mmCIF file of C-alpha atoms and ligand atoms in Angstrom:
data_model
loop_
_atom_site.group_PDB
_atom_site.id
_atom_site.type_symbol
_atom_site.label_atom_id
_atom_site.label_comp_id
_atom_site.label_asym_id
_atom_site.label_seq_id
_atom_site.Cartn_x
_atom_site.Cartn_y
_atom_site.Cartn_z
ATOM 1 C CA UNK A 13 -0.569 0.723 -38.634
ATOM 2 C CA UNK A 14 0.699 -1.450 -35.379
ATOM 3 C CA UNK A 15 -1.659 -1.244 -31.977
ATOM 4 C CA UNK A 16 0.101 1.359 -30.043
ATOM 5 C CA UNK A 17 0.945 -0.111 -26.459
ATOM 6 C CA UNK A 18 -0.826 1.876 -23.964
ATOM 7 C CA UNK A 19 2.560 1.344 -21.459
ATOM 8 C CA UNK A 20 1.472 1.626 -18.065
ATOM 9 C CA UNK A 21 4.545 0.211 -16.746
ATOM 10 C CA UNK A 22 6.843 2.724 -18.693
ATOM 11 C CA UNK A 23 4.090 5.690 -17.600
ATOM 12 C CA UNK A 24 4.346 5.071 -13.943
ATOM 13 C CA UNK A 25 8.128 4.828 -14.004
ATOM 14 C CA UNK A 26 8.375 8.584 -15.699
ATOM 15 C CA UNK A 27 5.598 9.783 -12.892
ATOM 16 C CA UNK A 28 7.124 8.340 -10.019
ATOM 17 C CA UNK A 29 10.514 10.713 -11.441
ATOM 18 C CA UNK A 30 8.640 13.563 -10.897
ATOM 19 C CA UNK A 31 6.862 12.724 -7.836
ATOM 20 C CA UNK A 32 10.560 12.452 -6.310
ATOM 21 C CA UNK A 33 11.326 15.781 -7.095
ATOM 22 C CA UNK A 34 7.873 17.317 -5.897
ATOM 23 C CA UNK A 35 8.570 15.148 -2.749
ATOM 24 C CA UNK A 36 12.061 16.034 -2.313
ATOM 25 C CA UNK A 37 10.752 20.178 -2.471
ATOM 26 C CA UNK A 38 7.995 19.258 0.060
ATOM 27 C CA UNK A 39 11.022 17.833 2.388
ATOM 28 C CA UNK A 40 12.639 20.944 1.741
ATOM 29 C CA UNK A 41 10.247 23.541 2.515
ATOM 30 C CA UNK A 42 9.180 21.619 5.357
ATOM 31 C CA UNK A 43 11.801 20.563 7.828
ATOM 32 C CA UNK A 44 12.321 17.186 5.633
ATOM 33 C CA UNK A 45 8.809 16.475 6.571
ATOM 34 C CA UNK A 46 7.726 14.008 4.168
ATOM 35 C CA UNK A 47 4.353 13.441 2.792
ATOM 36 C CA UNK A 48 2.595 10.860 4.376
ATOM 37 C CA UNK A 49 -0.047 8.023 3.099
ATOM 38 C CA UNK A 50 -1.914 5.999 5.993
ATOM 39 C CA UNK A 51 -3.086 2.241 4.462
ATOM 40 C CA UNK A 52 -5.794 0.539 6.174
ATOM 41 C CA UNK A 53 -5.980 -3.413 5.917
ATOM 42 C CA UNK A 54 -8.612 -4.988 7.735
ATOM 43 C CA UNK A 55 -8.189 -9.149 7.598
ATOM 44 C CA UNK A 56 -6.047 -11.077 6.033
ATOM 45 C CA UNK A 57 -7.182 -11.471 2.762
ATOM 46 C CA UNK A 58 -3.417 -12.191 0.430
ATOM 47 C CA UNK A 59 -4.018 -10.238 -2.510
ATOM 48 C CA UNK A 60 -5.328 -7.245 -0.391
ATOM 49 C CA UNK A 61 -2.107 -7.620 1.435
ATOM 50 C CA UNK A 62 0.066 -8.073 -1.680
ATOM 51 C CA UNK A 63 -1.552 -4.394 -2.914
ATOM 52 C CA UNK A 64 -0.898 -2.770 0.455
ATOM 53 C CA UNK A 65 2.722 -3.456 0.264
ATOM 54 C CA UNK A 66 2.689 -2.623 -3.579
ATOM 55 C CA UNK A 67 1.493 0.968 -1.979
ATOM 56 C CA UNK A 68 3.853 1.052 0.547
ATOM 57 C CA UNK A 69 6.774 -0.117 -1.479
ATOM 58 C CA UNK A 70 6.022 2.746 -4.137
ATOM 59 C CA UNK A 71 5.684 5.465 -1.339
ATOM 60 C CA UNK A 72 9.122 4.497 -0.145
ATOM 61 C CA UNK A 73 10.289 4.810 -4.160
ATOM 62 C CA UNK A 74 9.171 8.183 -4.396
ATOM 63 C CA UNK A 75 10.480 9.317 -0.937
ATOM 64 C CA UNK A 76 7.337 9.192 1.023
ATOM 65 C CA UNK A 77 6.332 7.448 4.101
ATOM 66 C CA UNK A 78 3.538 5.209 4.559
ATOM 67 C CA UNK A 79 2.068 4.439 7.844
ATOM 68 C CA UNK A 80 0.438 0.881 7.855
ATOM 69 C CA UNK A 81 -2.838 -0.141 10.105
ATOM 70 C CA UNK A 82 -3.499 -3.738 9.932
ATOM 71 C CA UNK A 83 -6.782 -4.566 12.007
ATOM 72 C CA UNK A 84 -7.876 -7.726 12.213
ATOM 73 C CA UNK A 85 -10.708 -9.824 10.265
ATOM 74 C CA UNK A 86 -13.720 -9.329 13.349
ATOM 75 C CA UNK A 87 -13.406 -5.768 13.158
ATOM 76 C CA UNK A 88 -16.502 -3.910 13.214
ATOM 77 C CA UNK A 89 -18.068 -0.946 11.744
ATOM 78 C CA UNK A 90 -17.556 0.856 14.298
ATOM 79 C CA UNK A 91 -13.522 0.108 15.544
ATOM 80 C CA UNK A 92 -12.773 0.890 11.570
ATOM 81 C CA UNK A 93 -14.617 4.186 11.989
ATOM 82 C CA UNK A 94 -12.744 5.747 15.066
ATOM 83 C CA UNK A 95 -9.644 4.354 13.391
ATOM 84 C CA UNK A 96 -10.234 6.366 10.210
ATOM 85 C CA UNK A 97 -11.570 9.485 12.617
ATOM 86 C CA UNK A 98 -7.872 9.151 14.173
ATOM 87 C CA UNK A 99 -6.038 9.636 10.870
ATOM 88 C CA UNK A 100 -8.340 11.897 10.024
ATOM 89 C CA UNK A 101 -7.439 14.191 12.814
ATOM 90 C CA UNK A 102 -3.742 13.052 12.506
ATOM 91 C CA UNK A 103 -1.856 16.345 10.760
ATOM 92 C CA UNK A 104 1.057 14.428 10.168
ATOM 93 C CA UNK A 105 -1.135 12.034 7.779
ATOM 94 C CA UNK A 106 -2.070 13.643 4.127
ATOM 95 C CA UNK A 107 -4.052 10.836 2.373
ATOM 96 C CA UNK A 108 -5.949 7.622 3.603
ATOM 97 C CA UNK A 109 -6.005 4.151 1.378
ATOM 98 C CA UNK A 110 -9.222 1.973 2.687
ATOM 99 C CA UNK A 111 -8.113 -1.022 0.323
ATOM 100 C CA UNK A 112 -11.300 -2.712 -0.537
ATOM 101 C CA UNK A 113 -12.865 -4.701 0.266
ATOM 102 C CA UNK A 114 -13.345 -5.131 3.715
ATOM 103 C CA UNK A 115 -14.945 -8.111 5.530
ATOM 104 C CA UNK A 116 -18.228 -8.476 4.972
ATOM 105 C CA UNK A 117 -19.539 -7.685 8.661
ATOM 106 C CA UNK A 118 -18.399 -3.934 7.838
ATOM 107 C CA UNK A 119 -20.256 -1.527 6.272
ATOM 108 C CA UNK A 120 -17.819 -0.337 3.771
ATOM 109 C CA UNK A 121 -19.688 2.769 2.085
ATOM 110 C CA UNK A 122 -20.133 4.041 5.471
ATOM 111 C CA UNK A 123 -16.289 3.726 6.212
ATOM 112 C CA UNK A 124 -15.210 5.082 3.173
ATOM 113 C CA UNK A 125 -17.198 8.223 3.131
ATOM 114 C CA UNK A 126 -16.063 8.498 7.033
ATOM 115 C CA UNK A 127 -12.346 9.416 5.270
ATOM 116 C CA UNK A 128 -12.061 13.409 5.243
ATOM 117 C CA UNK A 129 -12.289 14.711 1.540
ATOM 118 C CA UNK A 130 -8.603 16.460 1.522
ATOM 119 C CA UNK A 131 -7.405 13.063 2.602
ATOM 120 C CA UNK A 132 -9.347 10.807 0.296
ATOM 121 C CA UNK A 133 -6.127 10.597 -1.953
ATOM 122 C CA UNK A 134 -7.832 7.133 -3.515
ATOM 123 C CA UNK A 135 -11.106 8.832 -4.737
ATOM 124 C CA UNK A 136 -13.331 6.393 -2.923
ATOM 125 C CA UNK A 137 -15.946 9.000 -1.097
ATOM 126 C CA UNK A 138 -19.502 9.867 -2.283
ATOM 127 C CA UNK A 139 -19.087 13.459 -1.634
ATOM 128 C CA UNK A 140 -15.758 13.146 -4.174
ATOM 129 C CA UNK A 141 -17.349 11.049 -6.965
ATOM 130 C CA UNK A 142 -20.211 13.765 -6.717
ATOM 131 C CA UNK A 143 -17.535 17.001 -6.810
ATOM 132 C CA UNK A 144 -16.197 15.328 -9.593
ATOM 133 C CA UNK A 145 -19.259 13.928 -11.420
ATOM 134 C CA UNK A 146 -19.910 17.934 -11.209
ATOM 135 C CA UNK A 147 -16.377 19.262 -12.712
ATOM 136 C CA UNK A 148 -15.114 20.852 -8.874
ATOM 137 C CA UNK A 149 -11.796 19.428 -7.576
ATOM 138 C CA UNK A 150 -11.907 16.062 -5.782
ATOM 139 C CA UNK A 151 -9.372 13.406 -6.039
ATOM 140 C CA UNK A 152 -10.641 10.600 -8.514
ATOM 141 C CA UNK A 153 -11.050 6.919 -8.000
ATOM 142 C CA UNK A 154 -7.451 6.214 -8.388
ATOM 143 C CA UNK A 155 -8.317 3.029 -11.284
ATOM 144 C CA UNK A 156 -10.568 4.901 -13.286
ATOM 145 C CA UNK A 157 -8.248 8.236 -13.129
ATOM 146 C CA UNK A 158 -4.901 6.158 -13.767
ATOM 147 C CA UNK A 159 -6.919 5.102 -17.118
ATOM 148 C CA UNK A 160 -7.737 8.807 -18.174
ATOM 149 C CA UNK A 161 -4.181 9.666 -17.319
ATOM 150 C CA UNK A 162 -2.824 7.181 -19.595
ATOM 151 C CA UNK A 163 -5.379 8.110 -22.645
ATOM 152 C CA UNK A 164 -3.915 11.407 -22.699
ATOM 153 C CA UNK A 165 -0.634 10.709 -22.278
ATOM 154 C CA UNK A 166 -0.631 8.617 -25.053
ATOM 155 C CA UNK A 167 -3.474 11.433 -27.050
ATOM 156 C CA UNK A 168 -6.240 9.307 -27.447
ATOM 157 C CA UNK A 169 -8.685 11.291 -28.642
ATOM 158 C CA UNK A 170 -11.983 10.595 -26.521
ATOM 159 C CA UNK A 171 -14.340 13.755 -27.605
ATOM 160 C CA UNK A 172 -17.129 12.385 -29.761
ATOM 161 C CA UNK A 173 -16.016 9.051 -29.400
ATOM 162 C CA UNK A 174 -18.341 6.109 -28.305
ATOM 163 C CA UNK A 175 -17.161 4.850 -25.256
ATOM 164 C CA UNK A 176 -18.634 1.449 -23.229
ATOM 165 C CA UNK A 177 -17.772 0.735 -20.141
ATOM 166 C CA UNK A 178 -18.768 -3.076 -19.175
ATOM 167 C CA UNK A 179 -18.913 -2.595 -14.919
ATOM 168 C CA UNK A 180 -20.769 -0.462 -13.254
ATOM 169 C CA UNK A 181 -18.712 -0.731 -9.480
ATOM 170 C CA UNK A 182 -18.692 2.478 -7.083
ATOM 171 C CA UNK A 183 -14.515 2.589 -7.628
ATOM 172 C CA UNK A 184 -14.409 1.541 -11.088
ATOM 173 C CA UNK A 185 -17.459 1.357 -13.669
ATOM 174 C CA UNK A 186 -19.134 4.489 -12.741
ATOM 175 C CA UNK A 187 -16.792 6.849 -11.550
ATOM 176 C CA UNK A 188 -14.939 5.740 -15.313
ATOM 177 C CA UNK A 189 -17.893 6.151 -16.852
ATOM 178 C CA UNK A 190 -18.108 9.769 -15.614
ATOM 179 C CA UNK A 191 -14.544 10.896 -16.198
ATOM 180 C CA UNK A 192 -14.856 9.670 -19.829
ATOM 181 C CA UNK A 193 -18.552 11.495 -20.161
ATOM 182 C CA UNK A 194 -16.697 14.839 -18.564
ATOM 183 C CA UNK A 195 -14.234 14.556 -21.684
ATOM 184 C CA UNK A 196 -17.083 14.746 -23.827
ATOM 185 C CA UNK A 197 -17.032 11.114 -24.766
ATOM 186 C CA UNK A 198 -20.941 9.846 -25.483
ATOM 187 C CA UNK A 199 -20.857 6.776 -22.434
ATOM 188 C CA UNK A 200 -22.225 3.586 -22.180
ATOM 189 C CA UNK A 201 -22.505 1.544 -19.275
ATOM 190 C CA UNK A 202 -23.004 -2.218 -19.171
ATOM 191 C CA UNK A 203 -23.244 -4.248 -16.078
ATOM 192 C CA UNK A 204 -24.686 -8.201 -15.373
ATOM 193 C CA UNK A 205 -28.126 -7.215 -17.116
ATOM 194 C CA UNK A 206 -27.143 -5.779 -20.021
ATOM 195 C CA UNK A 207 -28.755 -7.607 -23.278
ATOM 196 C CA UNK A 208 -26.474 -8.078 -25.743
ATOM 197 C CA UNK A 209 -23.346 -7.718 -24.519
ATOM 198 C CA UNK A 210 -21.533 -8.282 -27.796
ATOM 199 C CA UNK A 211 -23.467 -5.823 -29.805
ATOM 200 C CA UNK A 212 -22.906 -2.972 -27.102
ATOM 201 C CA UNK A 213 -19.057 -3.791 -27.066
ATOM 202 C CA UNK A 214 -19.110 -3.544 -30.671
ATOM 203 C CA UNK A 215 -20.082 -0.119 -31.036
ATOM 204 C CA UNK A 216 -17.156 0.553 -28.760
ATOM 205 C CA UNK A 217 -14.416 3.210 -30.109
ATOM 206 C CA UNK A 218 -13.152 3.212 -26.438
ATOM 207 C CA UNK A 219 -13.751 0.389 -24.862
ATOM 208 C CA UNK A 220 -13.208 -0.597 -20.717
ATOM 209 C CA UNK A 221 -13.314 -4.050 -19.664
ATOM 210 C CA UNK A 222 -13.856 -3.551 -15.624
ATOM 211 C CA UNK A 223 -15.910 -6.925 -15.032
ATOM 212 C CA UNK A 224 -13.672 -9.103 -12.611
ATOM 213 C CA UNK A 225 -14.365 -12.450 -15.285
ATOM 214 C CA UNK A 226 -11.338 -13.803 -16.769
ATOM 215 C CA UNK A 227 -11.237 -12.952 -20.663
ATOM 216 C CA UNK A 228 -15.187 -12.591 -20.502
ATOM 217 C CA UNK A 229 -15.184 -9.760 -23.469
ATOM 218 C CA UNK A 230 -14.457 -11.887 -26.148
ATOM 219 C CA UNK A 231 -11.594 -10.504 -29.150
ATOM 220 C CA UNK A 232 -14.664 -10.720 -32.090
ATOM 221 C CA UNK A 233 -17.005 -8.497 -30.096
ATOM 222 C CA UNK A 234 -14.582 -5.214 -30.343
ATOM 223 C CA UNK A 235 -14.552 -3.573 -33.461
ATOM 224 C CA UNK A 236 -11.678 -2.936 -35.503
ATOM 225 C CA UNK A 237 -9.230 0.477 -34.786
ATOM 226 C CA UNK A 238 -10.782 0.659 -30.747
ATOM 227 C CA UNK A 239 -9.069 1.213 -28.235
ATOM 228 C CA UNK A 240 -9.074 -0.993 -25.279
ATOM 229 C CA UNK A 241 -8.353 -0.694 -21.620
ATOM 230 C CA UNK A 242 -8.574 -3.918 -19.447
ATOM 231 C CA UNK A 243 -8.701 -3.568 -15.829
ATOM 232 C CA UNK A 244 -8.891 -7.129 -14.554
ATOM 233 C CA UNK A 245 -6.114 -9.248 -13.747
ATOM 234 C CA UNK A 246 -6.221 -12.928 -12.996
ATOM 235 C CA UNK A 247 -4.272 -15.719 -12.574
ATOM 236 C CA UNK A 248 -2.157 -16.939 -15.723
ATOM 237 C CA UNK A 249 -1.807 -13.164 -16.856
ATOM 238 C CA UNK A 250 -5.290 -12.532 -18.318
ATOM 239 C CA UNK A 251 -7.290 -9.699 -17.943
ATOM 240 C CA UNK A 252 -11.335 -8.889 -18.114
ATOM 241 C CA UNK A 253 -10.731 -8.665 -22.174
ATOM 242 C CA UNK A 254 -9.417 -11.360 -24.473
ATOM 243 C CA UNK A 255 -6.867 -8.884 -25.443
ATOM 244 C CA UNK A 256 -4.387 -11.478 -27.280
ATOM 245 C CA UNK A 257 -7.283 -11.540 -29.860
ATOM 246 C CA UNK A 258 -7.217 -8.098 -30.816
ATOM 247 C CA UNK A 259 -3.461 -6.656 -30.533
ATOM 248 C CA UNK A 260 -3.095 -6.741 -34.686
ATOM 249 C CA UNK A 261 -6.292 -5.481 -35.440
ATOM 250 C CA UNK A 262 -7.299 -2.268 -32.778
ATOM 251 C CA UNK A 263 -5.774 1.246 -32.380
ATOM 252 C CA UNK A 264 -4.268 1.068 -29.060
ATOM 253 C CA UNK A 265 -4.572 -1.235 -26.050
ATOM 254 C CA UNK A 266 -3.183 -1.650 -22.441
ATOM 255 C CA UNK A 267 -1.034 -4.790 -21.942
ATOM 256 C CA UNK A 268 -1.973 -7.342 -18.866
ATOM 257 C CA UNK A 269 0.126 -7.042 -16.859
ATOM 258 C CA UNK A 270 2.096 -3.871 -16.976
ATOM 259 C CA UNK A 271 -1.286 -1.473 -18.240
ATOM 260 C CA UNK A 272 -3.935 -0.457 -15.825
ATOM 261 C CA UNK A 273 -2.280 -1.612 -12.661
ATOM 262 C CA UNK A 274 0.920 0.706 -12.421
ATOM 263 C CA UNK A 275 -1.243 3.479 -13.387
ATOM 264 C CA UNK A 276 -3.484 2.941 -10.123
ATOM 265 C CA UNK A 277 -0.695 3.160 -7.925
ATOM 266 C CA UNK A 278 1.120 5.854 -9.548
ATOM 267 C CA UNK A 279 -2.181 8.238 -9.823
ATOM 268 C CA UNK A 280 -2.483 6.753 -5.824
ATOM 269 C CA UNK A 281 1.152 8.252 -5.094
ATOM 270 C CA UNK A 282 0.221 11.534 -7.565
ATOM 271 C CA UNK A 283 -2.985 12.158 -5.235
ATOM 272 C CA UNK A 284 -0.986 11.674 -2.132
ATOM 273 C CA UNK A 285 1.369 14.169 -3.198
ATOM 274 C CA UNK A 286 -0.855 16.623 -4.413
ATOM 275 C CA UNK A 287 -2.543 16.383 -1.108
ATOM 276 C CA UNK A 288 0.602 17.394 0.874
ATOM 277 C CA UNK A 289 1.541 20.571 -1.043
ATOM 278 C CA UNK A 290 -2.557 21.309 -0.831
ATOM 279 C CA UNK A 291 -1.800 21.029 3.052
ATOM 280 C CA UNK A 292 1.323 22.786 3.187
ATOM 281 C CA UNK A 293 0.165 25.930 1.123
ATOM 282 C CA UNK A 294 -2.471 26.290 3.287
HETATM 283 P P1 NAP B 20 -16.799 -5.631 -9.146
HETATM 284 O O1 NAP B 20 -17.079 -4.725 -8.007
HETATM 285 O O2 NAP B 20 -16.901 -7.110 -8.937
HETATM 286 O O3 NAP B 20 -17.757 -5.210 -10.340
HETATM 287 C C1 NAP B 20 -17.832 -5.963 -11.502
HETATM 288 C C2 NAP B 20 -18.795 -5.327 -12.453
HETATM 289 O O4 NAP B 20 -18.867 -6.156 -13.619
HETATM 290 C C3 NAP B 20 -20.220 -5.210 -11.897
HETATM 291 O O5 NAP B 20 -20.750 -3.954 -12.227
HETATM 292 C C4 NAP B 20 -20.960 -6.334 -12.605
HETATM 293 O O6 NAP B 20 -22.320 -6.031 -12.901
HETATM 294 C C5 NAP B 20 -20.215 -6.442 -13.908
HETATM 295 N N1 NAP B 20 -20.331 -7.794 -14.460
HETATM 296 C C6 NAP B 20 -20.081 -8.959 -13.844
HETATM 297 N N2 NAP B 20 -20.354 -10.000 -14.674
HETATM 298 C C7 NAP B 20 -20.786 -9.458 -15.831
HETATM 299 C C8 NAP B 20 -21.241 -10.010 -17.053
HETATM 300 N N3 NAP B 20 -21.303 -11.324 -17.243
HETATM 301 N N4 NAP B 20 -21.602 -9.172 -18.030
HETATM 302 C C9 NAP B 20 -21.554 -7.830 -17.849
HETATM 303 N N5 NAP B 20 -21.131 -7.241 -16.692
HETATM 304 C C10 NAP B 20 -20.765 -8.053 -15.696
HETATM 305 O O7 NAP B 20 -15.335 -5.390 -9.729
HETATM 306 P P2 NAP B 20 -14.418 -4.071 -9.724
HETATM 307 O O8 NAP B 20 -13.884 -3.848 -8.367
HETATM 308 O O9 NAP B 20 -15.082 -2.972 -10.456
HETATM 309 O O10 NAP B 20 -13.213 -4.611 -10.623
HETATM 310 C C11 NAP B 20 -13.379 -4.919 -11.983
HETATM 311 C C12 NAP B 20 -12.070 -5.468 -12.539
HETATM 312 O O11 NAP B 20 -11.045 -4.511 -12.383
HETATM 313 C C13 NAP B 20 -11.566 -6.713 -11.832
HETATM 314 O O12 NAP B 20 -10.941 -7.560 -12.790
HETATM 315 C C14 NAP B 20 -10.559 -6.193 -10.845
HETATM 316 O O13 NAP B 20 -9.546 -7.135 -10.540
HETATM 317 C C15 NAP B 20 -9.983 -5.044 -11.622
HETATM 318 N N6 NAP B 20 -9.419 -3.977 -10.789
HETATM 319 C C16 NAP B 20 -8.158 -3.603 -11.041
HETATM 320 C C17 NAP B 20 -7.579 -2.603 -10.291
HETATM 321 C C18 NAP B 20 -6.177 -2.205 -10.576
HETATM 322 O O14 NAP B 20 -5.577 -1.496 -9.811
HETATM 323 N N7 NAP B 20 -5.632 -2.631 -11.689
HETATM 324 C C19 NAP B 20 -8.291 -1.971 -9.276
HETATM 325 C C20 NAP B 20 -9.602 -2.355 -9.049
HETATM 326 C C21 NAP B 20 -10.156 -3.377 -9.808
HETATM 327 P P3 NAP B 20 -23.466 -5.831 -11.740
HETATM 328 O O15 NAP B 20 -23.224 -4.452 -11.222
HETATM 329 O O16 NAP B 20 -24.729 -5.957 -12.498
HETATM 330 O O17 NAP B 20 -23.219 -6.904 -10.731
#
């Protein structure tokens, strides 16, 4: 049977559809008030930049507004704090996008778990990743949760299934790792000290590549019939996984590009949304 093309691209498209419509009721009901999502830049790294207008550009697609704070690269713990206490008090602003990361004189854990948890649309707080490690409502990392929403679009069975995660990262590895364990998947996690790589990524039936290495899980380590998500992307068109290797042989797999990214921004824009009606039915 052919791989089945885990389509991110396509996926995203059909959510952002319905997100219009649950935007366009929001307006409605609310004195075409739209939902809003507040990004936070701080510096002037270019691909940071380049995914802060990939936010704001899908905001405007689905109707919503985005408010943009740029600060600049000698900001300091403490300026990015009150500026994420402001939007936190804001009512007019429903969810908060810290993109990562930050320079390195900023104490990023700190400023993420600063956001408010009914605004922390991009799953990034401690107090979330622990709601959800524990099964209670909290908005999910958006990466990780864009890759859960695509398994089950596309019915991957996970339940039972062996699944390895290769990263461990606070807004990747582990909260994936979790998600996947809360569908009853049994987990591994790999990381930098892992001994033999190849031989855990073998017993993989679900396998996520979340390492930031070009192509670094090699095609011959996965097993035949898995099915593999690959979160990197890097120059060229590569991803974490040497997927090109494996697209005749495994069950299912997520293209790069046009897999794992879309979904991230479309779950980001889901959140956001889901955030606004929370407010509004307050
Ligand atoms: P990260 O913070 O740099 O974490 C990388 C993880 O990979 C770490 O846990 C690290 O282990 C592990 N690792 C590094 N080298 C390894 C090796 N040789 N063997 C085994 N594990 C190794 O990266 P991240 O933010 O999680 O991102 C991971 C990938 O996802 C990147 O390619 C990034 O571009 C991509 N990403 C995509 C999106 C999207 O929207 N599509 C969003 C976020 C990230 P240690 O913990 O031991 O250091």
């Amino acid at each position: 049977m052919p791989a089945i093309l885990l389509d991110g691209k396509a996926l995203s498209a059909k959510i952002e559809t319905e997100l219009s419509a649950r935007v366009e009721r929001i307006r409605q009901q609310n004195n075409n008030v739209a939902p809003i999502l507040a990004t936070i830049l701080v510096g002037a790294d270019p691909a940071s930049a380049t995914y802060v207008k990939m936010k704001g550009n899908a905001c405007r697609r689905v109707g919503m507004e985005s408010i943009k704070v740029e600060m600049d690269e000698d900001t300091t713990t403490e300026q990015l704090l009150a500026q994420i206490q402001q939007l936190n008090d804001n009512p007019d602003v429903h969810g908060i996008l810290l993109q990562h990361p930050v320079p390195a004189q900023i104490d990023e854990r700190a400023c993420f778990d600063a956001i408010a948890l009914e605004k922390d649309v991009d799953g990034v707080t401690s107090l979330g990743f622990g709601k959800m490690a524990m099964q209670q409502f909290a908005y999910g990392s958006a990466t990780p949760a864009g890759i859960m929403a695509i398994l089950k679009a596309y019915d991957i069975e996970i339940e039972g299934k062996h699944a390895v995660v290769v990263g461990r990262s606070a807004i990747l590895g582990k909260p994936m790792a979790m998600m996947l364990l809360n569908e009853n998947a049994t987990v591994s996690i790999c990381h930098s000290r892992t001994e033999n790589l190849p031989d855990m990524v073998r017993q993989a039936d679900i396998l996520v590549g979340a390492v930031g290495r070009p192509e670094l899980i090699r095609g011959d380590w996965i097993k035949d019939d898995a099915v593999v998500i690959d979160a990197g992307y890097h120059p060229g068109g590569v991803g974490d996984i040497e997927i090109s290797a494996i697209t005749d042989r495994c069950r299912a797999y997520t293209p790069v590009p046009g897999g794992v990214g879309p979904m991230t921004i479309a779950t980001l824009m889901t959140q956001t949304v889901m955030a606004a009606e929370r407010y509004y039915q307050k």
